[in-house]
Coordinates of C-alpha atoms in Angstrom, one line a residue:
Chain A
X1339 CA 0.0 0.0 0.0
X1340 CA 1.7 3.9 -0.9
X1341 CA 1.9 5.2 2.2
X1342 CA -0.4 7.9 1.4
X1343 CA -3.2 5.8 1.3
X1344 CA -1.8 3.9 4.3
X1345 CA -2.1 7.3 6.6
X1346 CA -5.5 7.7 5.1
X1347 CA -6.5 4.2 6.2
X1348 CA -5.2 4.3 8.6
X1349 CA -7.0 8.0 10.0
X1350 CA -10.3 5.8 9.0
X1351 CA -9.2 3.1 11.5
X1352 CA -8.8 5.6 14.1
X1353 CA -11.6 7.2 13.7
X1354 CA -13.5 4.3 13.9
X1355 CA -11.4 3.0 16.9
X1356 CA -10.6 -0.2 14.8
X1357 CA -7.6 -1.6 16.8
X1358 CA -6.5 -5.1 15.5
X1359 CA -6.4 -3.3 12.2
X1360 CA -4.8 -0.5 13.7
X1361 CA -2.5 -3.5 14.8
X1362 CA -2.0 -4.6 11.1
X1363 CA -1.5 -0.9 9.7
X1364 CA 0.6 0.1 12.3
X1365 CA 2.7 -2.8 11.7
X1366 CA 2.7 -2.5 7.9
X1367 CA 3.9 0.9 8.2
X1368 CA 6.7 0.1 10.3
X1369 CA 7.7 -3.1 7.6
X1370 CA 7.9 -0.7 4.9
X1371 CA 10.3 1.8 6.9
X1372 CA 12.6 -1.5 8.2
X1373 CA 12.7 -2.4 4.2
X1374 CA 13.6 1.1 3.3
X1375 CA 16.3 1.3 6.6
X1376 CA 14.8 3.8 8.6
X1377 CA 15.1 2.5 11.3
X1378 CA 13.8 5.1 13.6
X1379 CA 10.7 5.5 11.7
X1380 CA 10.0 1.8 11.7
X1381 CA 10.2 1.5 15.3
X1382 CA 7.8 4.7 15.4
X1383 CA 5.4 2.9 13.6
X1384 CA 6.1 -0.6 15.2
X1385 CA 5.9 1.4 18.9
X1386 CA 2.3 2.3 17.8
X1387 CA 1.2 -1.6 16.4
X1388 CA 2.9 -2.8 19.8
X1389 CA 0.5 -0.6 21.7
X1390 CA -2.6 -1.8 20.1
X1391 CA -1.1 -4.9 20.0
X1392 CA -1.2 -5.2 23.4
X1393 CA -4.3 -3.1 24.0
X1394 CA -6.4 -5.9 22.6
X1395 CA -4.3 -8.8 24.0
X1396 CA -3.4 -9.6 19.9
X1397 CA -1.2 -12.3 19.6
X1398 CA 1.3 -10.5 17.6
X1399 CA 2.3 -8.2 20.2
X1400 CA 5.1 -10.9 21.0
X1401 CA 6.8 -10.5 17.5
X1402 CA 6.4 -7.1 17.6
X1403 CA 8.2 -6.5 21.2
X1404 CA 10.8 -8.7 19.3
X1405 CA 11.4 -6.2 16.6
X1406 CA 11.7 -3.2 18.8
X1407 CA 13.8 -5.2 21.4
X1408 CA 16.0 -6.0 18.6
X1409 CA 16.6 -2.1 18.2
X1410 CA 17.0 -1.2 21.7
X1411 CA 13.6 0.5 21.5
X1412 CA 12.0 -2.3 24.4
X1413 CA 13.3 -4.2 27.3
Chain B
X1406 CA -29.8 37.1 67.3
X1407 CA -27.4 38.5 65.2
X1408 CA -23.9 36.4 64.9
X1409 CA -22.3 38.8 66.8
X1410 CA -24.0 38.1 70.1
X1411 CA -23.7 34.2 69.8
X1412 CA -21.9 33.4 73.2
X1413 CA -18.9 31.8 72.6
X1414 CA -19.6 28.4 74.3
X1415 CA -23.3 28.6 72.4
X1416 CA -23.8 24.6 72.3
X1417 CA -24.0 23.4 68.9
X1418 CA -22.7 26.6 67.3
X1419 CA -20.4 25.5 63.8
X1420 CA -17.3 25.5 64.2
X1421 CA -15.6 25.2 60.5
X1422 CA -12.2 24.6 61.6
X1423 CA -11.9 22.8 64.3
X1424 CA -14.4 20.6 66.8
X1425 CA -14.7 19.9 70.9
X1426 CA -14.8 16.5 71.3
X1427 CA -14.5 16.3 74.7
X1428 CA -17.8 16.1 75.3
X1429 CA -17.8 12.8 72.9
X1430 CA -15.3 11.0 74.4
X1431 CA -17.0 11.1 78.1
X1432 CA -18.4 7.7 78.8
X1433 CA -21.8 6.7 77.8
X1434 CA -23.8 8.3 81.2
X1435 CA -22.6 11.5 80.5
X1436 CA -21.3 11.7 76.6
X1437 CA -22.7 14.1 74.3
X1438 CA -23.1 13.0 70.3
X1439 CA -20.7 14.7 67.7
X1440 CA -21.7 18.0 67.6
X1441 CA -23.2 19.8 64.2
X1442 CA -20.6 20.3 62.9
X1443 CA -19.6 16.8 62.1
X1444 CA -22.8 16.3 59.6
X1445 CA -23.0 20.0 58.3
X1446 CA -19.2 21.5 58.0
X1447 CA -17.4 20.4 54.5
X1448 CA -13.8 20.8 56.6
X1449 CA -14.5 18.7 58.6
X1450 CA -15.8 16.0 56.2
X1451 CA -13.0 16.9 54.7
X1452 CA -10.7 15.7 58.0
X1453 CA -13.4 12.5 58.5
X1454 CA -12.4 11.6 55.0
X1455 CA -8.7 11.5 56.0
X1456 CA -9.0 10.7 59.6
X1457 CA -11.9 8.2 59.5
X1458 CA -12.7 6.7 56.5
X1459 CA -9.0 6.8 54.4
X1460 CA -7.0 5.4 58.0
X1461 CA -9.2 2.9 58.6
X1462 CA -10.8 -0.2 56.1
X1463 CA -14.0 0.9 54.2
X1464 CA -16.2 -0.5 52.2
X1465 CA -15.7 0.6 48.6
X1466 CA -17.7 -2.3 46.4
X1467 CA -18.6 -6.0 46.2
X1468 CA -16.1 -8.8 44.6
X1469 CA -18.7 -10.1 42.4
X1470 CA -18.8 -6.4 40.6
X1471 CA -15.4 -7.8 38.5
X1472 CA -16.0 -11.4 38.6
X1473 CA -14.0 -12.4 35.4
X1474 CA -10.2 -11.8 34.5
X1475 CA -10.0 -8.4 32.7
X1476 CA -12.7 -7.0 34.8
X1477 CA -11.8 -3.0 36.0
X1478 CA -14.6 -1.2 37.6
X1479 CA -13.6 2.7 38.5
X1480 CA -14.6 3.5 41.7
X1481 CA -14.6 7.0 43.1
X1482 CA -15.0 6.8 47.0
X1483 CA -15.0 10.5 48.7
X1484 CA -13.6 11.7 45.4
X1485 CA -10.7 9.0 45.4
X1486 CA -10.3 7.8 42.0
X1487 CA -9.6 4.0 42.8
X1488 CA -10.0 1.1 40.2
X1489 CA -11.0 -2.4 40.9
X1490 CA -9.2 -4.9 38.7
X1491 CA -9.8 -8.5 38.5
X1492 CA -6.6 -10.0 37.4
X1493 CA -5.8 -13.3 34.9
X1494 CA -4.9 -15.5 38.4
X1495 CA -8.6 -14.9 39.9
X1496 CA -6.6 -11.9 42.4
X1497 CA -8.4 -8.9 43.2
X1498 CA -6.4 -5.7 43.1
X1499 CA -7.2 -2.0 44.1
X1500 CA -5.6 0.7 42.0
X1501 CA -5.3 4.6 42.2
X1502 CA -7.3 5.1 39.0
X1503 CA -4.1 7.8 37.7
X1504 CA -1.5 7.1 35.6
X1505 CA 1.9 7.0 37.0
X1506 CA 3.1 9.8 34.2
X1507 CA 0.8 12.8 34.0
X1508 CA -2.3 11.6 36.7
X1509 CA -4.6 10.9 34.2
X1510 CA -7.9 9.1 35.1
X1511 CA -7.1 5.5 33.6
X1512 CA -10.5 4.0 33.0
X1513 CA -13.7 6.0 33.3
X1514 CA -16.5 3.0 32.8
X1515 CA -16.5 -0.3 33.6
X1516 CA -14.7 -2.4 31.5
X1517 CA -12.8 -5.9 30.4
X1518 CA -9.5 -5.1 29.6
X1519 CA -8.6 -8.0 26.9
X1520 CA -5.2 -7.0 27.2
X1521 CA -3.6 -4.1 29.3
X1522 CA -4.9 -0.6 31.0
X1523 CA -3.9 1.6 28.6
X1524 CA -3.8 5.3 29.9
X1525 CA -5.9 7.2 27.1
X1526 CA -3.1 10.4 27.1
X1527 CA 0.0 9.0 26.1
X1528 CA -1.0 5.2 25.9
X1529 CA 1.8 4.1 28.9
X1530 CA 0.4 0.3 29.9
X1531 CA -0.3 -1.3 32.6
X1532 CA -0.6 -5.1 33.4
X1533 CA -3.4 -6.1 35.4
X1534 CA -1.5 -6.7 38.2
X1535 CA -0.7 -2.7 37.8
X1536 CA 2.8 -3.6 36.6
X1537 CA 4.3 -1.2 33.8
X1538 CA 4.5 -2.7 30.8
X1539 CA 5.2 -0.1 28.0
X1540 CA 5.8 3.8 27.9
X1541 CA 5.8 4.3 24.4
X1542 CA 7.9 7.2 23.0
X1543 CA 9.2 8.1 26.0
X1544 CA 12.9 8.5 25.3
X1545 CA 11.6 10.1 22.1
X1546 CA 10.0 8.9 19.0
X1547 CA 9.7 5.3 18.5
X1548 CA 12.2 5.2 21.7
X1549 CA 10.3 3.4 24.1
X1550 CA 13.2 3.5 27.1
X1551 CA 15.0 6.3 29.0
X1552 CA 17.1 5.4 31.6
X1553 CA 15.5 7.6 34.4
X1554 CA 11.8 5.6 33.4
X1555 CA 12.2 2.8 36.0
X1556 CA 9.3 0.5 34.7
X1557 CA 10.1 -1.5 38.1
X1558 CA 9.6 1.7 40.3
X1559 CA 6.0 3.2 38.0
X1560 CA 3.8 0.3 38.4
X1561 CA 0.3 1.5 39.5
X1562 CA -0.4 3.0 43.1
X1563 CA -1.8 -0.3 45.3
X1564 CA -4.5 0.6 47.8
X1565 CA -4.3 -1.9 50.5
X1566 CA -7.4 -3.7 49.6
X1567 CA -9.3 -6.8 51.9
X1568 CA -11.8 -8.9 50.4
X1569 CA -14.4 -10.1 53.3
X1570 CA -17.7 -11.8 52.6
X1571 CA -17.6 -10.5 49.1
X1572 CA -17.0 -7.1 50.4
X1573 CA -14.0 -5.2 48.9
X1574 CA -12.4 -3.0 52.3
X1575 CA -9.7 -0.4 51.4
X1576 CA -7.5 1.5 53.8
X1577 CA -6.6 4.0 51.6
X1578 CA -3.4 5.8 53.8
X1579 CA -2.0 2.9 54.4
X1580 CA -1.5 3.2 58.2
X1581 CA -4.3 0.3 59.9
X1582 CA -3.8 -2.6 60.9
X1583 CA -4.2 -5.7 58.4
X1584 CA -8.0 -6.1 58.1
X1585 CA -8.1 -9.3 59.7
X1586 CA -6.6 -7.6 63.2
X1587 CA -8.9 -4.4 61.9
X1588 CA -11.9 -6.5 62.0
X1589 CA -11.1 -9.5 64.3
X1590 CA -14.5 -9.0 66.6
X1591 CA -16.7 -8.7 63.8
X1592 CA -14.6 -12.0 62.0
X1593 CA -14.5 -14.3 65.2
X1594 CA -18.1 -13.5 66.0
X1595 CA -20.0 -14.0 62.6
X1596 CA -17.3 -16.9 61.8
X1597 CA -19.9 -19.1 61.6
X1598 CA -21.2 -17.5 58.8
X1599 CA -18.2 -18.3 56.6
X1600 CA -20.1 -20.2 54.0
X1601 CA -20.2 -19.4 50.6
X1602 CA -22.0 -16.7 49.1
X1603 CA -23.9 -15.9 46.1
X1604 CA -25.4 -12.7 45.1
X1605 CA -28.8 -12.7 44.9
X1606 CA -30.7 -8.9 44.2
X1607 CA -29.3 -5.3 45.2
X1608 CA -30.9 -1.9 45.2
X1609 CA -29.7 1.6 46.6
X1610 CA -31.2 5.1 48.0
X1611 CA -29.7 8.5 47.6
X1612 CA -30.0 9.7 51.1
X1613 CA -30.2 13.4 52.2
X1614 CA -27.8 12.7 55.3
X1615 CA -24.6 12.6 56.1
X1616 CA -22.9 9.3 56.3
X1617 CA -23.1 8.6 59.7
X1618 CA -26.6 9.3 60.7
X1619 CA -27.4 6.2 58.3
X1620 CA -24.9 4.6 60.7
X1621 CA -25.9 6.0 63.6
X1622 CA -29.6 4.6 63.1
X1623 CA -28.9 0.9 62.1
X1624 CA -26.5 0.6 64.8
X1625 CA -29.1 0.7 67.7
X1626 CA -32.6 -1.6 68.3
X1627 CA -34.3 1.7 70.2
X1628 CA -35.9 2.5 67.5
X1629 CA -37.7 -0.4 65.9
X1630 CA -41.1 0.0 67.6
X1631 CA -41.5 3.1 66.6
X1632 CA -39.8 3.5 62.9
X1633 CA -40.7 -0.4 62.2
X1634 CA -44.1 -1.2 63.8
X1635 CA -44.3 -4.4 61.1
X1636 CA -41.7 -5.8 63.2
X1637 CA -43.8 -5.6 67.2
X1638 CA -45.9 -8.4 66.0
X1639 CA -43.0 -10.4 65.9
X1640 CA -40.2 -9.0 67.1
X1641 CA -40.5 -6.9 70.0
X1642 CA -37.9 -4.4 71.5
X1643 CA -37.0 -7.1 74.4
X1644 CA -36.0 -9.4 71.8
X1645 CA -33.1 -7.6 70.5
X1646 CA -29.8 -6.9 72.1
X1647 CA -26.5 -5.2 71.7
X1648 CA -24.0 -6.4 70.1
X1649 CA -20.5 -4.7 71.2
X1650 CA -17.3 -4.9 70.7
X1651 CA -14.2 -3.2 71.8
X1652 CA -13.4 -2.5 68.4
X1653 CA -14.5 -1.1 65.3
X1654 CA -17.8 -2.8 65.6
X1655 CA -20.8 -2.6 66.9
X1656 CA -24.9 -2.9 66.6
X1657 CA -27.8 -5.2 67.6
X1658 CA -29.3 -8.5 67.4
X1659 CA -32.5 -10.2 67.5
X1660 CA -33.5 -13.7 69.1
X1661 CA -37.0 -14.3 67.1
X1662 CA -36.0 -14.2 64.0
X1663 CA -38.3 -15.4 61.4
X1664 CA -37.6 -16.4 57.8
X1665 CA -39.4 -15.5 55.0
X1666 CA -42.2 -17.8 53.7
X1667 CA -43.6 -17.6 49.9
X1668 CA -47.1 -18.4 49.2
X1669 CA -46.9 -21.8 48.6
X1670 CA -45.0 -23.2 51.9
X1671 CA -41.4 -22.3 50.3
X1672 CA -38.3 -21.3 52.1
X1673 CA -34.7 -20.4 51.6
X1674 CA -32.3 -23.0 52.3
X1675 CA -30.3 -22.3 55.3
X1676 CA -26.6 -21.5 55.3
X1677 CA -24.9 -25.0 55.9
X1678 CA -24.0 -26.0 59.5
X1679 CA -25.2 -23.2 61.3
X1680 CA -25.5 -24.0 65.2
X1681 CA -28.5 -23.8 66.4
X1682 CA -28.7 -20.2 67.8
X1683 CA -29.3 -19.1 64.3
X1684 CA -32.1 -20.5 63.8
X1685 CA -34.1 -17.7 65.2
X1686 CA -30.8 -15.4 65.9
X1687 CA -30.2 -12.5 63.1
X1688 CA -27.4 -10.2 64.2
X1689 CA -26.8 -6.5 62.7
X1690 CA -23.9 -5.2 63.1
X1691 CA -21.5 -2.3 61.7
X1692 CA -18.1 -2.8 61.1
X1693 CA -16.9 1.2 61.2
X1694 CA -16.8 2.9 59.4
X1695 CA -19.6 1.9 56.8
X1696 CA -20.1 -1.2 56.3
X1697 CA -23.4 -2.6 58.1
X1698 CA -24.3 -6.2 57.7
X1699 CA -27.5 -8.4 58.3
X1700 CA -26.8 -11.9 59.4
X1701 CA -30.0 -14.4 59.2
X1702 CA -30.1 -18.3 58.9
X1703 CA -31.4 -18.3 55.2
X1704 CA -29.7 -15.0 53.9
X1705 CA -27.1 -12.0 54.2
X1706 CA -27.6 -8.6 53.5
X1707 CA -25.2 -6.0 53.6
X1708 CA -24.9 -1.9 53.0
X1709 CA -22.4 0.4 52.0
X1710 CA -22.7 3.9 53.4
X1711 CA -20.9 5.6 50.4
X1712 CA -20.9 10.0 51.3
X1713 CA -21.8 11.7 48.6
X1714 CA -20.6 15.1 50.4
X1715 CA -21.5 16.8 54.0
X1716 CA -25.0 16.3 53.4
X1717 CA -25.4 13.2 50.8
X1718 CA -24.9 9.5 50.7
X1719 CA -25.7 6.5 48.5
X1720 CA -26.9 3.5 50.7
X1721 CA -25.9 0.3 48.0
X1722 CA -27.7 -2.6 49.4
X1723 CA -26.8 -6.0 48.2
X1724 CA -28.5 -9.2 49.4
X1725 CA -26.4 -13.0 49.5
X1726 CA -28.1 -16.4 49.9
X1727 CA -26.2 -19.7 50.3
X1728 CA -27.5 -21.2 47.3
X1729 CA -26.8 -19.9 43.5
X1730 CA -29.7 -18.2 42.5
X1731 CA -29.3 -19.5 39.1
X1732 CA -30.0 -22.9 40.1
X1733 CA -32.9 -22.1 41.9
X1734 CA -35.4 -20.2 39.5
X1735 CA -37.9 -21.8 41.4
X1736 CA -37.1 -19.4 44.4
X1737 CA -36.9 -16.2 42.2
X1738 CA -40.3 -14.8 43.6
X1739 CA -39.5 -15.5 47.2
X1740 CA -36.3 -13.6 46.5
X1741 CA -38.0 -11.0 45.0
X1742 CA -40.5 -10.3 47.9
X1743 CA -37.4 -10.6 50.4
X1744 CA -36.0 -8.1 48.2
X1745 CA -38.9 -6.4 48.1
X1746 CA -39.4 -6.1 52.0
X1747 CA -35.5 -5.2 53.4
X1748 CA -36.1 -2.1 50.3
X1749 CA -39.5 -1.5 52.7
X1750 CA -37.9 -1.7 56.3
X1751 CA -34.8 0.2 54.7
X1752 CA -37.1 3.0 53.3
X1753 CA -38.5 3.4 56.9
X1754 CA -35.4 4.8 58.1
X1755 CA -34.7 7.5 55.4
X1756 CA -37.3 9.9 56.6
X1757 CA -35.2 9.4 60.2
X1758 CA -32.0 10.0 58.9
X1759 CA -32.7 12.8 56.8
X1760 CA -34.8 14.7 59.2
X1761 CA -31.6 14.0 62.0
X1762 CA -29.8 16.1 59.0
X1763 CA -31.6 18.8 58.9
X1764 CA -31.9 18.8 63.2
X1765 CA -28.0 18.9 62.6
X1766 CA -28.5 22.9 61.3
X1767 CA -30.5 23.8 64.4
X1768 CA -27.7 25.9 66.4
X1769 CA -28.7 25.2 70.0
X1770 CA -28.6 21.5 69.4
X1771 CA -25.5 20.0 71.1
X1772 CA -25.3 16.7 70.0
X1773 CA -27.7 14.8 72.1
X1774 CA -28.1 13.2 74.9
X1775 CA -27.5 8.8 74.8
X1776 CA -29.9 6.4 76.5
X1777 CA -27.3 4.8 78.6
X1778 CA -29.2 1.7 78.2
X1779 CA -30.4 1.7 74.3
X1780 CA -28.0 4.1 72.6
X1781 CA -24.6 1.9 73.6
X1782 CA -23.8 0.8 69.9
X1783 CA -24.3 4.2 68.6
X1784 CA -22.6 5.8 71.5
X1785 CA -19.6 3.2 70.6
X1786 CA -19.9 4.5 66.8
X1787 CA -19.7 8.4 67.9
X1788 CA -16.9 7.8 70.6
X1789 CA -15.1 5.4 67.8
X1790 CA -15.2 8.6 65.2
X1791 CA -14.2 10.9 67.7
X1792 CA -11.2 8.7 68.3
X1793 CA -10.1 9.1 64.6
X1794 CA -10.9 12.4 64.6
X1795 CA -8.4 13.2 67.6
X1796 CA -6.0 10.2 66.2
X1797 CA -5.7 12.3 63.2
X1798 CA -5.5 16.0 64.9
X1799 CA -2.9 14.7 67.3
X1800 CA -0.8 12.4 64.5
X1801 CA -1.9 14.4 61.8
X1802 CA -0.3 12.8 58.6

């Protein structure tokens, strides 16, 4: 997804206080940034799908904590 | 009389910053009540909040409120944001509803948290056991550590929370003893009454009276002829008794107590293995400083006083059996006209305690005068506040 259109879903998800696919976008957002190497704004975006992650008790919270651990972002 | 010519000593006059207890603390023959300004003054509900109800174990909600894992009720208790969480192991935990960063109010309705008390400012976690689990950001963006953001050292505030016949007890300072030294008389004498509950029906009343009066007027049996005539048929004033207690309990009891009866010959099961004194024994006690309880052979009733300000309270009334009413749908009228009749006696004692309230704005009055023979349990409840009251003025805190 352009990342245009990935802030615009996710706003929509937002508003509507969607949270597992806040989850999904969050963490989409944050793939995209680890394949560019920006690493910062990965972990920005990951930071957010870890918190909704664990909000609604998702199962990929684990994987996510991973990822941010992994950058010193996490204990 | 203008103000100007009130004598100094005028008994009864408010005094908003301080109060004489002296005349409180003089044994029962000769003691006075707490005077006015005790029910009328907002400083001084404002020191009974901190010397009374926040040093000592109050009754703040019911354990079956957050019966499942996840479960966070917010409770606000004399304008104490607490939350009652209901953590994965079965434990019940009592919470400052504030987040550890900026003190924001956590969870504002009741709730199942799937996963973790997220603070709806900056969306710092919380584990259910109020353990810190993520402050996202906080060493700047997408940098989720800083070294001076001890995770270990923000966990949640812990009120010191008991949980006794379903009744969740908080001593919100920090500084009483454990609840079961707190409450030892009250435990030891309705100990055989540890059976099993299961909530059955609850209603409440917004009362126009300060906490204690509501207090005040269960503790004592003096005035069941008069407020509840239903009961002289059956249960005359020479049947009750006081029940007292060195502690912080005290009230009455009854020794014809009869249960109820449906239409059709049915009855509540009793409470398992209860000796034989309770099968016409009820006792009604308060354990201080709001919690007052109704102990009967087939059923157990209890009521939070829960001040709502000087002049307000909420009295949350919430009625136990020894049976699940779920498995007994054939009892659900008989609990329904039980219901129905403590919500009847109850209601007889608002017009009481409300007009006591507005006697507590009549300047002259100086607290009263005790029956040295029927007023004992409430004298114990006045002399017990007092005690706090100067506790807290002497220790201050």
């Amino acid at each position: 997804m352009e990342l245009k259109a990935l802030d615009e879903t996710l706003l929509a998800a937002h508003a509507a206080q969607d949270k597992s696919m806040l989850v999904s976008l969050y963490h989409q957002a944050g793939d995209h940034m680890l394949d560019l190497g920006n690493i910062d704004a990965a972990c920005f975006y990951l930071t957010h799908a870890y918190i909704f992650a664990l909000d609604t008790n998702d199962p990929s919270a684990g994987a996510i904590h991973r990822i941010l651990a992994s950058h010193g972002r996490e204990e | 009389m203008p103000d100007d010519q009130f004598p100094e000593d005028m008994p009864g006059q408010m005094i908003p910053q301080s109060s004489d207890l002296s005349g409180v603390l003089q044994p029962v023959e000769t003691a006075r009540g707490l005077p006015n300004a005790h029910y009328t003054d907002p400083d001084i509900y404002d020191e009974e909040r901190k010397s009374v109800m926040f040093a000592n174990w109050a009754g703040i909600g019911f354990a079956f409120d957050t019966p499942n894992a996840g479960d966070a009720m917010p409770v606000e208790f004399m304008g104490m944001p607490l939350l009652v969480v209901r953590d994965g192991d079965g434990g019940l935990g009592v919470f400052q509803n504030t987040c550890r960063h900026r003190g924001m109010i956590l969870v504002e309705q009741k709730t199942n948290v799937r996963g973790t008390i997220r603070c709806p400012y900056h969306s710092w976690c919380y584990g259910l056991k109020g353990e810190l689990r993520s402050t996202p950001h906080v060493g700047g963006p997408g940098q989720n550590l800083h070294e001076n953001i001890k995770r270990n050292e923000l966990g949640l505030t812990e009120i010191r929370s008991y949980v006794w016949r379903d009744i969740i007890y908080v001593n919100i300072d920090g500084t009483a003893a454990p609840f079961p030294d707190y409450a030892a008389g009250a435990m030891a004498r309705m100990k055989d009454h540890d059976k099993p509950l299961y909530h059955g029906d609850g209603f409440s009343f917004e009362v126009k009276c300060n906490w204690k009066l509501a207090v005040e007027n269960y503790c004592e049996s003096y005035h069941l002829p008069w407020i509840h005539p239903g009961l002289n048929s059956y249960s005359r004033l020479e049947d009750h008794y006081h029940v007292k207690n060195d502690g912080a309990f005290a009230g009455q009891g009854t020794k014809v107590f009869q249960g109820m009866q449906g239409d059709n010959g049915e009855v509540f099961p009793d409470f398992n293995g209860l000796p034989e004194f309770w099968d016409k024994g009820a006792e009604y006690p308060v354990v201080f400083p709001n919690v007052m309880l109704g102990f009967q052979r087939d059923h157990f009733f209890t009521v939070l006083v829960l001040p709502q300000g000087p002049e307000k309270s909420i009295e949350r009334v919430e009625i136990f059996y020894g049976f699940d009413p779920a498995e007994r749908p054939d009892l659900d009228d008989l609990r329904a006209k039980n219901t129905a009749q403590w919500k009847s006696v109850l209601k007889e004692d608002l017009f009481v305690v409300e007009g006591m309230q507005r006697g507590r704005h009549a300047v002259h009055f100086d607290g009263g005068k005790f029956s040295p023979v029927m007023d004992n349990p409430t004298y114990d409840f006045h002399h017990w506040v007092a005690k706090q009251v100067e506790k807290g003025r002497t220790f201050g805190g």
